Amino acid sequence: MKISYNKPDSIHDSEKSLFLGIDNLNSGNYAYAIQHLEDASTYNNECAQLLCASIYYMGFGIRRNPKRAIYLFKKTAIAWASPVAEYYVGMMYRDGDGVIQSNEAAIRWLTLSANHGWCDAQINLGYMYHQGTYAKKDFSKALYYYKKALRAKKTATHDIYLFGNKEFVINYDSKELFLYRLSESVNKMNGCPSPLRTAMSYDQQFHTKRAFYQVSFWYTVCNAQDHHALARSLIGQLYFNGYRNFKKDHFKAKIWFEKAAKDGSAQGQILMGSFCEYQQDYQQALMWYTTASKHGSRDALFKIAEYYFHIKKDFNKAKEYCQLILDQIDHGQAYHMLGNIYFNSAGNKKKNYAKATQCYLKATAHSCSESASRLELLVESGFHEPKKPRTLGLFRRKQNYYT
């Protein structure tokens, strides 16, 4: 990633340090970059403070320092009313990252950012009120912020501006551009994970997926955000479920699910499929699941497996789709379904308790409570003899833990 800028003829000392910091950043010299950016930050330079805070926050090229990051984000938010800085202060309070966790502070800072037009803040606030996590559940407030995110205008340009500042353009090489486009497609396919993730979730697999996370992060701090498909899917869920004074309205839910689905969102297509399944229109449901699976959605593949297992009773097809998922990733529910196929002799084959047990063990290892109860049944019936004593108790403890 390179940040390009136009250097004016006459520059202030803060700008000189900022440009030196950017030049070192472009060269990959993060240690020198942070020194110059810190120097520019002493002059209260907004861009320098945001860049400095971002590097500390994510730990790009240096040791991660969330305490310094939130200090600089907060300083910038107060001095410049920066929606980006307000957003990250709110998220760090939400996660207790570099600061004592505070739901009240998280809501306060995210509300400031959302009201200043930052789309990620609008989606996160809506999601908090929607789920009742970090904030009291309130579907009316969730709807307000989701619709606020929908009012964000789609950018007509392909330029990517750092922190939405048109003076600083982010340029990617071909490999980085591929990762950037990949983050865009993940954004659209999975309902935009980026606004719901933070450095704490990135950091777990940071070393193996460093390049993708770095590109994905810079993507989230640009103004080229488009969470329309995600917002539509979430609005559909509000109307489908209802809560207290917010009445269910399945007619409106269908409209919003369909909008998200036609916008190319795999998550929207899955929700539309689930809605059709709820109305017992199984053929239409299969059509939407199949469309979503073409975007690479494993959730859609599992929905198709469920369709063949529960609706069509075509266990060979169900097994085929489970295997497609397991060829890509370990998936607890897919292992569980395979276990059921072997356990119940589905597909007119002889029961295979050994294979069923193997599948249930793998499913239990991936937090599938149903498989823990199945294993308990196999042990009690004498079809599976645990290699270790007290394994039955372990299955029971896992079952209780998951439930």
PDB file of N, CA and C in Angstrom, residues 115-153:
ATOM      1  N   ASN A 115     -23.597  10.029  14.133  1.00  0.00           N
ATOM      2  CA  ASN A 115     -24.234  11.307  13.804  1.00  0.00           C
ATOM      3  C   ASN A 115     -23.362  12.179  12.911  1.00  0.00           C
ATOM      4  N   HIS A 116     -22.051  11.877  12.896  1.00  0.00           N
ATOM      5  CA  HIS A 116     -21.143  12.583  11.988  1.00  0.00           C
ATOM      6  C   HIS A 116     -21.008  11.848  10.656  1.00  0.00           C
ATOM      7  N   GLY A 117     -21.817  10.809  10.471  1.00  0.00           N
ATOM      8  CA  GLY A 117     -21.923  10.169   9.166  1.00  0.00           C
ATOM      9  C   GLY A 117     -21.052   8.967   8.910  1.00  0.00           C
ATOM     10  N   TRP A 118     -20.385   8.426   9.961  1.00  0.00           N
ATOM     11  CA  TRP A 118     -19.514   7.258   9.723  1.00  0.00           C
ATOM     12  C   TRP A 118     -20.359   5.994   9.678  1.00  0.00           C
ATOM     13  N   CYS A 119     -20.363   5.336   8.537  1.00  0.00           N
ATOM     14  CA  CYS A 119     -21.278   4.216   8.281  1.00  0.00           C
ATOM     15  C   CYS A 119     -21.022   3.023   9.205  1.00  0.00           C
ATOM     16  N   ASP A 120     -19.755   2.715   9.474  1.00  0.00           N
ATOM     17  CA  ASP A 120     -19.443   1.595  10.363  1.00  0.00           C
ATOM     18  C   ASP A 120     -20.052   1.797  11.746  1.00  0.00           C
ATOM     19  N   ALA A 121     -20.020   3.042  12.226  1.00  0.00           N
ATOM     20  CA  ALA A 121     -20.603   3.348  13.536  1.00  0.00           C
ATOM     21  C   ALA A 121     -22.115   3.161  13.503  1.00  0.00           C
ATOM     22  N   GLN A 122     -22.734   3.562  12.416  1.00  0.00           N
ATOM     23  CA  GLN A 122     -24.188   3.419  12.287  1.00  0.00           C
ATOM     24  C   GLN A 122     -24.601   1.947  12.309  1.00  0.00           C
ATOM     25  N   ILE A 123     -23.853   1.126  11.577  1.00  0.00           N
ATOM     26  CA  ILE A 123     -24.147  -0.309  11.554  1.00  0.00           C
ATOM     27  C   ILE A 123     -23.925  -0.935  12.928  1.00  0.00           C
ATOM     28  N   ASN A 124     -22.811  -0.592  13.575  1.00  0.00           N
ATOM     29  CA  ASN A 124     -22.520  -1.170  14.887  1.00  0.00           C
ATOM     30  C   ASN A 124     -23.538  -0.759  15.937  1.00  0.00           C
ATOM     31  N   LEU A 125     -23.911   0.516  15.953  1.00  0.00           N
ATOM     32  CA  LEU A 125     -24.917   0.977  16.912  1.00  0.00           C
ATOM     33  C   LEU A 125     -26.237   0.253  16.691  1.00  0.00           C
ATOM     34  N   GLY A 126     -26.642   0.171  15.423  1.00  0.00           N
ATOM     35  CA  GLY A 126     -27.877  -0.548  15.119  1.00  0.00           C
ATOM     36  C   GLY A 126     -27.822  -1.984  15.590  1.00  0.00           C
ATOM     37  N   TYR A 127     -26.661  -2.612  15.373  1.00  0.00           N
ATOM     38  CA  TYR A 127     -26.490  -4.013  15.751  1.00  0.00           C
ATOM     39  C   TYR A 127     -26.538  -4.193  17.261  1.00  0.00           C
ATOM     40  N   MET A 128     -25.969  -3.243  18.001  1.00  0.00           N
ATOM     41  CA  MET A 128     -26.003  -3.313  19.473  1.00  0.00           C
ATOM     42  C   MET A 128     -27.440  -3.238  19.980  1.00  0.00           C
ATOM     43  N   TYR A 129     -28.205  -2.284  19.453  1.00  0.00           N
ATOM     44  CA  TYR A 129     -29.607  -2.154  19.863  1.00  0.00           C
ATOM     45  C   TYR A 129     -30.446  -3.338  19.372  1.00  0.00           C
ATOM     46  N   HIS A 130     -30.054  -3.887  18.235  1.00  0.00           N
ATOM     47  CA  HIS A 130     -30.752  -5.036  17.657  1.00  0.00           C
ATOM     48  C   HIS A 130     -30.562  -6.290  18.518  1.00  0.00           C
ATOM     49  N   GLN A 131     -29.314  -6.565  18.884  1.00  0.00           N
ATOM     50  CA  GLN A 131     -28.994  -7.791  19.615  1.00  0.00           C
ATOM     51  C   GLN A 131     -29.153  -7.645  21.126  1.00  0.00           C
ATOM     52  N   GLY A 132     -29.181  -6.402  21.613  1.00  0.00           N
ATOM     53  CA  GLY A 132     -29.255  -6.203  23.062  1.00  0.00           C
ATOM     54  C   GLY A 132     -27.935  -6.486  23.737  1.00  0.00           C
ATOM     55  N   THR A 133     -26.828  -6.393  22.967  1.00  0.00           N
ATOM     56  CA  THR A 133     -25.498  -6.558  23.549  1.00  0.00           C
ATOM     57  C   THR A 133     -24.857  -5.183  23.637  1.00  0.00           C
ATOM     58  N   TYR A 134     -24.303  -4.873  24.782  1.00  0.00           N
ATOM     59  CA  TYR A 134     -23.671  -3.575  25.073  1.00  0.00           C
ATOM     60  C   TYR A 134     -24.688  -2.442  25.209  1.00  0.00           C
ATOM     61  N   ALA A 135     -25.923  -2.683  24.807  1.00  0.00           N
ATOM     62  CA  ALA A 135     -26.974  -1.669  24.917  1.00  0.00           C
ATOM     63  C   ALA A 135     -28.305  -2.383  25.133  1.00  0.00           C
ATOM     64  N   LYS A 136     -29.265  -1.686  25.733  1.00  0.00           N
ATOM     65  CA  LYS A 136     -30.591  -2.263  25.944  1.00  0.00           C
ATOM     66  C   LYS A 136     -31.260  -2.481  24.596  1.00  0.00           C
ATOM     67  N   LYS A 137     -31.838  -3.671  24.416  1.00  0.00           N
ATOM     68  CA  LYS A 137     -32.453  -4.013  23.133  1.00  0.00           C
ATOM     69  C   LYS A 137     -33.549  -3.012  22.794  1.00  0.00           C
ATOM     70  N   ASP A 138     -33.469  -2.448  21.601  1.00  0.00           N
ATOM     71  CA  ASP A 138     -34.437  -1.446  21.162  1.00  0.00           C
ATOM     72  C   ASP A 138     -34.492  -1.487  19.632  1.00  0.00           C
ATOM     73  N   PHE A 139     -35.498  -2.180  19.097  1.00  0.00           N
ATOM     74  CA  PHE A 139     -35.594  -2.359  17.647  1.00  0.00           C
ATOM     75  C   PHE A 139     -35.840  -1.046  16.918  1.00  0.00           C
ATOM     76  N   SER A 140     -36.528  -0.110  17.548  1.00  0.00           N
ATOM     77  CA  SER A 140     -36.795   1.186  16.894  1.00  0.00           C
ATOM     78  C   SER A 140     -35.490   1.954  16.677  1.00  0.00           C
ATOM     79  N   LYS A 141     -34.616   1.942  17.693  1.00  0.00           N
ATOM     80  CA  LYS A 141     -33.318   2.600  17.554  1.00  0.00           C
ATOM     81  C   LYS A 141     -32.453   1.857  16.540  1.00  0.00           C
ATOM     82  N   ALA A 142     -32.523   0.536  16.553  1.00  0.00           N
ATOM     83  CA  ALA A 142     -31.757  -0.247  15.581  1.00  0.00           C
ATOM     84  C   ALA A 142     -32.182   0.117  14.161  1.00  0.00           C
ATOM     85  N   LEU A 143     -33.493   0.205  13.937  1.00  0.00           N
ATOM     86  CA  LEU A 143     -34.005   0.565  12.619  1.00  0.00           C
ATOM     87  C   LEU A 143     -33.529   1.954  12.210  1.00  0.00           C
ATOM     88  N   TYR A 144     -33.524   2.884  13.157  1.00  0.00           N
ATOM     89  CA  TYR A 144     -33.097   4.258  12.877  1.00  0.00           C
ATOM     90  C   TYR A 144     -31.660   4.286  12.356  1.00  0.00           C
ATOM     91  N   TYR A 145     -30.764   3.549  13.020  1.00  0.00           N
ATOM     92  CA  TYR A 145     -29.358   3.588  12.611  1.00  0.00           C
ATOM     93  C   TYR A 145     -29.100   2.771  11.352  1.00  0.00           C
ATOM     94  N   TYR A 146     -29.836   1.681  11.163  1.00  0.00           N
ATOM     95  CA  TYR A 146     -29.701   0.925   9.912  1.00  0.00           C
ATOM     96  C   TYR A 146     -30.128   1.785   8.723  1.00  0.00           C
ATOM     97  N   LYS A 147     -31.232   2.504   8.889  1.00  0.00           N
ATOM     98  CA  LYS A 147     -31.706   3.351   7.788  1.00  0.00           C
ATOM     99  C   LYS A 147     -30.765   4.532   7.565  1.00  0.00           C
ATOM    100  N   LYS A 148     -30.145   4.995   8.636  1.00  0.00           N
ATOM    101  CA  LYS A 148     -29.145   6.059   8.508  1.00  0.00           C
ATOM    102  C   LYS A 148     -27.975   5.572   7.644  1.00  0.00           C
ATOM    103  N   ALA A 149     -27.563   4.322   7.851  1.00  0.00           N
ATOM    104  CA  ALA A 149     -26.491   3.739   7.037  1.00  0.00           C
ATOM    105  C   ALA A 149     -26.916   3.612   5.582  1.00  0.00           C
ATOM    106  N   LEU A 150     -28.182   3.342   5.353  1.00  0.00           N
ATOM    107  CA  LEU A 150     -28.686   3.220   3.982  1.00  0.00           C
ATOM    108  C   LEU A 150     -28.667   4.549   3.249  1.00  0.00           C
ATOM    109  N   ARG A 151     -28.741   5.647   3.995  1.00  0.00           N
ATOM    110  CA  ARG A 151     -28.759   6.967   3.355  1.00  0.00           C
ATOM    111  C   ARG A 151     -27.372   7.417   2.909  1.00  0.00           C
ATOM    112  N   ALA A 152     -26.350   6.657   3.295  1.00  0.00           N
ATOM    113  CA  ALA A 152     -24.992   6.996   2.855  1.00  0.00           C
ATOM    114  C   ALA A 152     -24.900   6.837   1.345  1.00  0.00           C
ATOM    115  N   LYS A 153     -24.369   7.845   0.693  1.00  0.00           N
ATOM    116  CA  LYS A 153     -24.288   7.823  -0.765  1.00  0.00           C
ATOM    117  C   LYS A 153     -23.151   6.928  -1.229  1.00  0.00           C
TER     118      LYS A 153
END
